[in-house]
mmCIF file with all atom_site columns, C-alpha atoms in Angstrom:
data_model
loop_
_atom_site.group_PDB
_atom_site.id
_atom_site.type_symbol
_atom_site.label_atom_id
_atom_site.label_alt_id
_atom_site.label_comp_id
_atom_site.label_asym_id
_atom_site.label_entity_id
_atom_site.label_seq_id
_atom_site.pdbx_PDB_ins_code
_atom_site.Cartn_x
_atom_site.Cartn_y
_atom_site.Cartn_z
_atom_site.occupancy
_atom_site.B_iso_or_equiv
_atom_site.pdbx_formal_charge
_atom_site.auth_seq_id
_atom_site.auth_comp_id
_atom_site.auth_asym_id
_atom_site.auth_atom_id
_atom_site.pdbx_PDB_model_num
ATOM 1   C CA . UNK R 1 1   ? -81.867  -22.894 -77.789 1.00 49.00 ? 1   UNK R CA 1
ATOM 2   C CA . UNK R 1 2   ? -78.596  -24.613 -77.011 1.00 47.00 ? 2   UNK R CA 1
ATOM 3   C CA . UNK R 1 3   ? -79.547  -26.046 -73.609 1.00 52.00 ? 3   UNK R CA 1
ATOM 4   C CA . UNK R 1 4   ? -82.352  -28.531 -73.437 1.00 60.00 ? 4   UNK R CA 1
ATOM 5   C CA . UNK R 1 5   ? -84.305  -29.439 -70.333 1.00 72.00 ? 5   UNK R CA 1
ATOM 6   C CA . UNK R 1 6   ? -86.638  -32.405 -70.267 1.00 86.00 ? 6   UNK R CA 1
ATOM 7   C CA . UNK R 1 7   ? -89.489  -30.611 -68.464 1.00 92.00 ? 7   UNK R CA 1
ATOM 8   C CA . UNK R 1 8   ? -91.183  -27.270 -68.969 1.00 94.00 ? 8   UNK R CA 1
ATOM 9   C CA . UNK R 1 9   ? -91.698  -25.027 -65.994 1.00 94.00 ? 9   UNK R CA 1
ATOM 10  C CA . UNK R 1 10  ? -94.339  -22.337 -65.586 1.00 96.00 ? 10  UNK R CA 1
ATOM 11  C CA . UNK R 1 11  ? -95.437  -20.035 -62.824 1.00 94.00 ? 11  UNK R CA 1
ATOM 12  C CA . UNK R 1 12  ? -99.014  -18.753 -62.963 1.00 94.00 ? 12  UNK R CA 1
ATOM 13  C CA . UNK R 1 13  ? -99.591  -15.667 -60.824 1.00 92.00 ? 13  UNK R CA 1
ATOM 14  C CA . UNK R 1 14  ? -103.334 -14.886 -60.512 1.00 90.00 ? 14  UNK R CA 1
ATOM 15  C CA . UNK R 1 15  ? -104.197 -11.229 -59.859 1.00 88.00 ? 15  UNK R CA 1
ATOM 16  C CA . UNK R 1 16  ? -107.991 -11.324 -60.030 1.00 85.00 ? 16  UNK R CA 1
ATOM 17  C CA . UNK R 1 17  ? -110.900 -13.646 -60.462 1.00 84.00 ? 17  UNK R CA 1
ATOM 18  C CA . UNK R 1 18  ? -114.361 -12.257 -61.255 1.00 82.00 ? 18  UNK R CA 1
ATOM 19  C CA . UNK R 1 19  ? -117.393 -13.902 -62.832 1.00 77.00 ? 19  UNK R CA 1
ATOM 20  C CA . UNK R 1 20  ? -115.442 -16.975 -63.801 1.00 73.00 ? 20  UNK R CA 1
ATOM 21  C CA . UNK R 1 21  ? -112.645 -15.006 -65.545 1.00 82.00 ? 21  UNK R CA 1
ATOM 22  C CA . UNK R 1 22  ? -109.089 -15.067 -64.290 1.00 86.00 ? 22  UNK R CA 1
ATOM 23  C CA . UNK R 1 23  ? -106.430 -12.361 -64.915 1.00 89.00 ? 23  UNK R CA 1
ATOM 24  C CA . UNK R 1 24  ? -102.776 -12.684 -64.108 1.00 92.00 ? 24  UNK R CA 1
ATOM 25  C CA . UNK R 1 25  ? -99.292  -13.416 -65.476 1.00 93.00 ? 25  UNK R CA 1
ATOM 26  C CA . UNK R 1 26  ? -97.520  -16.402 -66.885 1.00 94.00 ? 26  UNK R CA 1
ATOM 27  C CA . UNK R 1 27  ? -93.793  -16.763 -66.151 1.00 94.00 ? 27  UNK R CA 1
ATOM 28  C CA . UNK R 1 28  ? -91.331  -19.345 -67.496 1.00 94.00 ? 28  UNK R CA 1
ATOM 29  C CA . UNK R 1 29  ? -87.571  -19.524 -67.643 1.00 93.00 ? 29  UNK R CA 1
ATOM 30  C CA . UNK R 1 30  ? -87.748  -19.868 -71.415 1.00 93.00 ? 30  UNK R CA 1
ATOM 31  C CA . UNK R 1 31  ? -89.462  -16.434 -71.771 1.00 93.00 ? 31  UNK R CA 1
ATOM 32  C CA . UNK R 1 32  ? -87.692  -13.102 -71.721 1.00 92.00 ? 32  UNK R CA 1
ATOM 33  C CA . UNK R 1 33  ? -90.683  -11.461 -70.028 1.00 91.00 ? 33  UNK R CA 1
ATOM 34  C CA . UNK R 1 34  ? -93.865  -12.575 -68.421 1.00 91.00 ? 34  UNK R CA 1
ATOM 35  C CA . UNK R 1 35  ? -97.100  -12.732 -70.371 1.00 94.00 ? 35  UNK R CA 1
ATOM 36  C CA . UNK R 1 36  ? -100.357 -11.157 -69.261 1.00 93.00 ? 36  UNK R CA 1
ATOM 37  C CA . UNK R 1 37  ? -103.342 -13.502 -69.083 1.00 91.00 ? 37  UNK R CA 1
ATOM 38  C CA . UNK R 1 38  ? -106.976 -12.647 -69.505 1.00 91.00 ? 38  UNK R CA 1
ATOM 39  C CA . UNK R 1 39  ? -108.572 -16.095 -69.154 1.00 90.00 ? 39  UNK R CA 1
ATOM 40  C CA . UNK R 1 40  ? -107.855 -19.762 -68.542 1.00 89.00 ? 40  UNK R CA 1
ATOM 41  C CA . UNK R 1 41  ? -108.276 -20.731 -72.233 1.00 89.00 ? 41  UNK R CA 1
ATOM 42  C CA . UNK R 1 42  ? -105.608 -18.179 -73.203 1.00 91.00 ? 42  UNK R CA 1
ATOM 43  C CA . UNK R 1 43  ? -103.338 -19.532 -70.513 1.00 93.00 ? 43  UNK R CA 1
ATOM 44  C CA . UNK R 1 44  ? -103.591 -23.107 -71.883 1.00 93.00 ? 44  UNK R CA 1
ATOM 45  C CA . UNK R 1 45  ? -103.111 -21.994 -75.441 1.00 92.00 ? 45  UNK R CA 1
ATOM 46  C CA . UNK R 1 46  ? -99.982  -19.966 -74.589 1.00 94.00 ? 46  UNK R CA 1
ATOM 47  C CA . UNK R 1 47  ? -98.442  -22.786 -72.567 1.00 95.00 ? 47  UNK R CA 1
ATOM 48  C CA . UNK R 1 48  ? -99.135  -25.211 -75.389 1.00 92.00 ? 48  UNK R CA 1
ATOM 49  C CA . UNK R 1 49  ? -97.555  -22.905 -77.998 1.00 92.00 ? 49  UNK R CA 1
ATOM 50  C CA . UNK R 1 50  ? -94.388  -22.472 -75.913 1.00 94.00 ? 50  UNK R CA 1
ATOM 51  C CA . UNK R 1 51  ? -93.997  -26.230 -75.557 1.00 93.00 ? 51  UNK R CA 1
ATOM 52  C CA . UNK R 1 52  ? -94.639  -26.796 -79.275 1.00 91.00 ? 52  UNK R CA 1
ATOM 53  C CA . UNK R 1 53  ? -92.231  -24.065 -80.354 1.00 91.00 ? 53  UNK R CA 1
ATOM 54  C CA . UNK R 1 54  ? -89.385  -25.483 -78.155 1.00 90.00 ? 54  UNK R CA 1
ATOM 55  C CA . UNK R 1 55  ? -90.420  -29.151 -78.173 1.00 90.00 ? 55  UNK R CA 1
ATOM 56  C CA . UNK R 1 56  ? -90.026  -29.233 -74.422 1.00 91.00 ? 56  UNK R CA 1
ATOM 57  C CA . UNK R 1 57  ? -90.924  -31.760 -73.109 1.00 92.00 ? 57  UNK R CA 1
ATOM 58  C CA . UNK R 1 58  ? -90.282  -33.706 -76.278 1.00 88.00 ? 58  UNK R CA 1
ATOM 59  C CA . UNK R 1 59  ? -93.484  -34.921 -77.907 1.00 82.00 ? 59  UNK R CA 1
ATOM 60  C CA . UNK R 1 60  ? -93.764  -38.713 -77.748 1.00 74.00 ? 60  UNK R CA 1
ATOM 61  C CA . UNK R 1 61  ? -94.455  -39.584 -81.418 1.00 69.00 ? 61  UNK R CA 1
ATOM 62  C CA . UNK R 1 62  ? -95.189  -43.226 -80.725 1.00 65.00 ? 62  UNK R CA 1
ATOM 63  C CA . UNK R 1 63  ? -98.749  -42.082 -80.394 1.00 55.00 ? 63  UNK R CA 1
ATOM 64  C CA . UNK R 1 64  ? -100.749 -40.379 -83.127 1.00 50.00 ? 64  UNK R CA 1
ATOM 65  C CA . UNK R 1 65  ? -99.901  -36.778 -83.701 1.00 50.00 ? 65  UNK R CA 1
ATOM 66  C CA . UNK R 1 66  ? -102.389 -34.079 -84.674 1.00 50.00 ? 66  UNK R CA 1
ATOM 67  C CA . UNK R 1 67  ? -101.064 -30.670 -85.686 1.00 50.00 ? 67  UNK R CA 1
ATOM 68  C CA . UNK R 1 68  ? -103.496 -27.867 -85.130 1.00 51.00 ? 68  UNK R CA 1
ATOM 69  C CA . UNK R 1 69  ? -102.480 -24.329 -86.027 1.00 54.00 ? 69  UNK R CA 1
ATOM 70  C CA . UNK R 1 70  ? -103.690 -22.077 -83.316 1.00 54.00 ? 70  UNK R CA 1
ATOM 71  C CA . UNK R 1 71  ? -105.559 -19.169 -84.819 1.00 56.00 ? 71  UNK R CA 1
ATOM 72  C CA . UNK R 1 72  ? -106.713 -17.772 -81.462 1.00 60.00 ? 72  UNK R CA 1
ATOM 73  C CA . UNK R 1 73  ? -103.326 -16.986 -79.996 1.00 67.00 ? 73  UNK R CA 1
ATOM 74  C CA . UNK R 1 74  ? -102.349 -13.379 -80.522 1.00 74.00 ? 74  UNK R CA 1
ATOM 75  C CA . UNK R 1 75  ? -99.406  -13.072 -78.186 1.00 82.00 ? 75  UNK R CA 1
ATOM 76  C CA . UNK R 1 76  ? -95.765  -12.467 -79.152 1.00 83.00 ? 76  UNK R CA 1
ATOM 77  C CA . UNK R 1 77  ? -93.513  -14.978 -77.445 1.00 88.00 ? 77  UNK R CA 1
ATOM 78  C CA . UNK R 1 78  ? -89.929  -13.898 -76.960 1.00 88.00 ? 78  UNK R CA 1
ATOM 79  C CA . UNK R 1 79  ? -87.608  -16.737 -75.828 1.00 88.00 ? 79  UNK R CA 1
ATOM 80  C CA . UNK R 1 80  ? -84.407  -16.736 -73.766 1.00 81.00 ? 80  UNK R CA 1
ATOM 81  C CA . UNK R 1 81  ? -81.232  -18.321 -75.037 1.00 84.00 ? 81  UNK R CA 1
ATOM 82  C CA . UNK R 1 82  ? -80.935  -21.042 -72.405 1.00 79.00 ? 82  UNK R CA 1
ATOM 83  C CA . UNK R 1 83  ? -77.651  -22.687 -71.538 1.00 82.00 ? 83  UNK R CA 1
ATOM 84  C CA . UNK R 1 84  ? -76.826  -25.105 -68.826 1.00 81.00 ? 84  UNK R CA 1
ATOM 85  C CA . UNK R 1 85  ? -75.020  -22.477 -66.761 1.00 84.00 ? 85  UNK R CA 1
ATOM 86  C CA . UNK R 1 86  ? -77.874  -19.889 -66.885 1.00 83.00 ? 86  UNK R CA 1
ATOM 87  C CA . UNK R 1 87  ? -80.950  -22.142 -66.697 1.00 82.00 ? 87  UNK R CA 1
ATOM 88  C CA . UNK R 1 88  ? -81.154  -22.061 -62.916 1.00 84.00 ? 88  UNK R CA 1
ATOM 89  C CA . UNK R 1 89  ? -80.834  -18.245 -62.877 1.00 85.00 ? 89  UNK R CA 1
ATOM 90  C CA . UNK R 1 90  ? -83.718  -17.904 -65.398 1.00 83.00 ? 90  UNK R CA 1
ATOM 91  C CA . UNK R 1 91  ? -85.768  -20.512 -63.478 1.00 81.00 ? 91  UNK R CA 1
ATOM 92  C CA . UNK R 1 92  ? -85.386  -18.572 -60.250 1.00 81.00 ? 92  UNK R CA 1
ATOM 93  C CA . UNK R 1 93  ? -86.241  -15.334 -62.011 1.00 80.00 ? 93  UNK R CA 1
ATOM 94  C CA . UNK R 1 94  ? -89.390  -16.880 -63.440 1.00 77.00 ? 94  UNK R CA 1
ATOM 95  C CA . UNK R 1 95  ? -90.453  -17.765 -59.890 1.00 73.00 ? 95  UNK R CA 1
ATOM 96  C CA . UNK R 1 96  ? -90.546  -14.087 -58.937 1.00 72.00 ? 96  UNK R CA 1
ATOM 97  C CA . UNK R 1 97  ? -94.143  -13.109 -59.036 1.00 68.00 ? 97  UNK R CA 1
ATOM 98  C CA . UNK R 1 98  ? -96.070  -9.985  -58.108 1.00 63.00 ? 98  UNK R CA 1
ATOM 99  C CA . UNK R 1 99  ? -96.561  -9.650  -54.379 1.00 63.00 ? 99  UNK R CA 1
ATOM 100 C CA . UNK R 1 100 ? -100.168 -8.657  -54.969 1.00 71.00 ? 100 UNK R CA 1
ATOM 101 C CA . UNK R 1 101 ? -100.949 -12.058 -56.574 1.00 78.00 ? 101 UNK R CA 1
ATOM 102 C CA . UNK R 1 102 ? -103.968 -13.768 -55.075 1.00 76.00 ? 102 UNK R CA 1
ATOM 103 C CA . UNK R 1 103 ? -102.709 -17.221 -55.862 1.00 87.00 ? 103 UNK R CA 1
ATOM 104 C CA . UNK R 1 104 ? -99.555  -18.618 -57.400 1.00 90.00 ? 104 UNK R CA 1
ATOM 105 C CA . UNK R 1 105 ? -99.275  -22.035 -59.048 1.00 93.00 ? 105 UNK R CA 1
ATOM 106 C CA . UNK R 1 106 ? -96.082  -23.754 -60.132 1.00 93.00 ? 106 UNK R CA 1
ATOM 107 C CA . UNK R 1 107 ? -96.653  -26.072 -63.092 1.00 96.00 ? 107 UNK R CA 1
ATOM 108 C CA . UNK R 1 108 ? -94.131  -28.661 -64.220 1.00 96.00 ? 108 UNK R CA 1
ATOM 109 C CA . UNK R 1 109 ? -95.094  -30.391 -67.505 1.00 97.00 ? 109 UNK R CA 1
ATOM 110 C CA . UNK R 1 110 ? -93.163  -33.632 -67.615 1.00 96.00 ? 110 UNK R CA 1
ATOM 111 C CA . UNK R 1 111 ? -94.653  -35.374 -70.674 1.00 94.00 ? 111 UNK R CA 1
ATOM 112 C CA . UNK R 1 112 ? -96.622  -34.612 -73.784 1.00 93.00 ? 112 UNK R CA 1
ATOM 113 C CA . UNK R 1 113 ? -98.342  -37.772 -74.923 1.00 88.00 ? 113 UNK R CA 1
ATOM 114 C CA . UNK R 1 114 ? -101.682 -38.684 -76.520 1.00 83.00 ? 114 UNK R CA 1
ATOM 115 C CA . UNK R 1 115 ? -102.173 -35.069 -77.591 1.00 83.00 ? 115 UNK R CA 1
ATOM 116 C CA . UNK R 1 116 ? -102.182 -33.767 -74.046 1.00 90.00 ? 116 UNK R CA 1
ATOM 117 C CA . UNK R 1 117 ? -99.824  -32.985 -71.169 1.00 94.00 ? 117 UNK R CA 1
ATOM 118 C CA . UNK R 1 118 ? -98.948  -34.730 -67.965 1.00 96.00 ? 118 UNK R CA 1
ATOM 119 C CA . UNK R 1 119 ? -97.280  -33.167 -64.982 1.00 97.00 ? 119 UNK R CA 1
ATOM 120 C CA . UNK R 1 120 ? -97.745  -31.645 -61.527 1.00 97.00 ? 120 UNK R CA 1
ATOM 121 C CA . UNK R 1 121 ? -99.087  -28.450 -60.121 1.00 97.00 ? 121 UNK R CA 1
ATOM 122 C CA . UNK R 1 122 ? -98.189  -26.909 -56.804 1.00 95.00 ? 122 UNK R CA 1
ATOM 123 C CA . UNK R 1 123 ? -100.412 -24.342 -55.166 1.00 92.00 ? 123 UNK R CA 1
ATOM 124 C CA . UNK R 1 124 ? -97.911  -22.134 -53.245 1.00 88.00 ? 124 UNK R CA 1
ATOM 125 C CA . UNK R 1 125 ? -100.299 -20.789 -50.641 1.00 86.00 ? 125 UNK R CA 1
ATOM 126 C CA . UNK R 1 126 ? -100.702 -24.249 -49.087 1.00 89.00 ? 126 UNK R CA 1
ATOM 127 C CA . UNK R 1 127 ? -97.745  -26.080 -50.777 1.00 91.00 ? 127 UNK R CA 1
ATOM 128 C CA . UNK R 1 128 ? -100.417 -28.577 -52.017 1.00 93.00 ? 128 UNK R CA 1
ATOM 129 C CA . UNK R 1 129 ? -99.227  -30.763 -54.879 1.00 96.00 ? 129 UNK R CA 1
ATOM 130 C CA . UNK R 1 130 ? -101.478 -32.491 -57.414 1.00 97.00 ? 130 UNK R CA 1
ATOM 131 C CA . UNK R 1 131 ? -100.673 -34.459 -60.551 1.00 97.00 ? 131 UNK R CA 1
ATOM 132 C CA . UNK R 1 132 ? -102.574 -33.964 -63.792 1.00 97.00 ? 132 UNK R CA 1
ATOM 133 C CA . UNK R 1 133 ? -103.005 -36.110 -66.913 1.00 96.00 ? 133 UNK R CA 1
ATOM 134 C CA . UNK R 1 134 ? -104.330 -33.540 -69.300 1.00 95.00 ? 134 UNK R CA 1
ATOM 135 C CA . UNK R 1 135 ? -104.810 -29.805 -69.887 1.00 94.00 ? 135 UNK R CA 1
ATOM 136 C CA . UNK R 1 136 ? -108.448 -30.202 -68.917 1.00 94.00 ? 136 UNK R CA 1
ATOM 137 C CA . UNK R 1 137 ? -107.494 -31.761 -65.597 1.00 96.00 ? 137 UNK R CA 1
ATOM 138 C CA . UNK R 1 138 ? -104.953 -28.941 -65.017 1.00 96.00 ? 138 UNK R CA 1
ATOM 139 C CA . UNK R 1 139 ? -107.625 -26.327 -65.721 1.00 93.00 ? 139 UNK R CA 1
ATOM 140 C CA . UNK R 1 140 ? -110.030 -28.103 -63.408 1.00 93.00 ? 140 UNK R CA 1
ATOM 141 C CA . UNK R 1 141 ? -107.460 -28.133 -60.602 1.00 94.00 ? 141 UNK R CA 1
ATOM 142 C CA . UNK R 1 142 ? -106.852 -24.371 -60.988 1.00 92.00 ? 142 UNK R CA 1
ATOM 143 C CA . UNK R 1 143 ? -110.661 -23.655 -61.041 1.00 88.00 ? 143 UNK R CA 1
ATOM 144 C CA . UNK R 1 144 ? -111.242 -25.848 -57.978 1.00 87.00 ? 144 UNK R CA 1
ATOM 145 C CA . UNK R 1 145 ? -108.860 -23.751 -55.926 1.00 84.00 ? 145 UNK R CA 1
ATOM 146 C CA . UNK R 1 146 ? -110.262 -20.480 -57.270 1.00 82.00 ? 146 UNK R CA 1
ATOM 147 C CA . UNK R 1 147 ? -113.890 -21.516 -56.696 1.00 75.00 ? 147 UNK R CA 1
ATOM 148 C CA . UNK R 1 148 ? -113.195 -22.721 -53.163 1.00 73.00 ? 148 UNK R CA 1
ATOM 149 C CA . UNK R 1 149 ? -111.222 -19.696 -51.975 1.00 65.00 ? 149 UNK R CA 1
ATOM 150 C CA . UNK R 1 150 ? -112.491 -16.792 -54.017 1.00 63.00 ? 150 UNK R CA 1
ATOM 151 C CA . UNK R 1 151 ? -116.256 -16.847 -53.644 1.00 57.00 ? 151 UNK R CA 1
#
């Protein structure tokens, strides 16, 4: 990857939510194609693997570093060759989501410190923005929207 951005961008398009299980697609400008999701755990694991593979955002090694090989992830990740002149095109393309999506979230991971992520999530239906300090807090924000609006 010849072009490096300091943040990682993801679009999460949820298609269904039944009995606590989400289904949908994960989009990112670094991926050649979207990835189908079957649950929130899979979503977090895939996002984490992408950031580890590309080191975006760069991991802050001033803090202790634990390397865990993810045995649960069984998804092939195919990355784009990003350059400064095509990044915006791929970012805009990753924002294209199925029209039948129930909810769409934009996630921007700005930092990876203390073995977790920090960033912001925007729920596109209401343009509501929240900041998160960990993957667990991100998952909780997604579930809070789903639980409130899809009962």
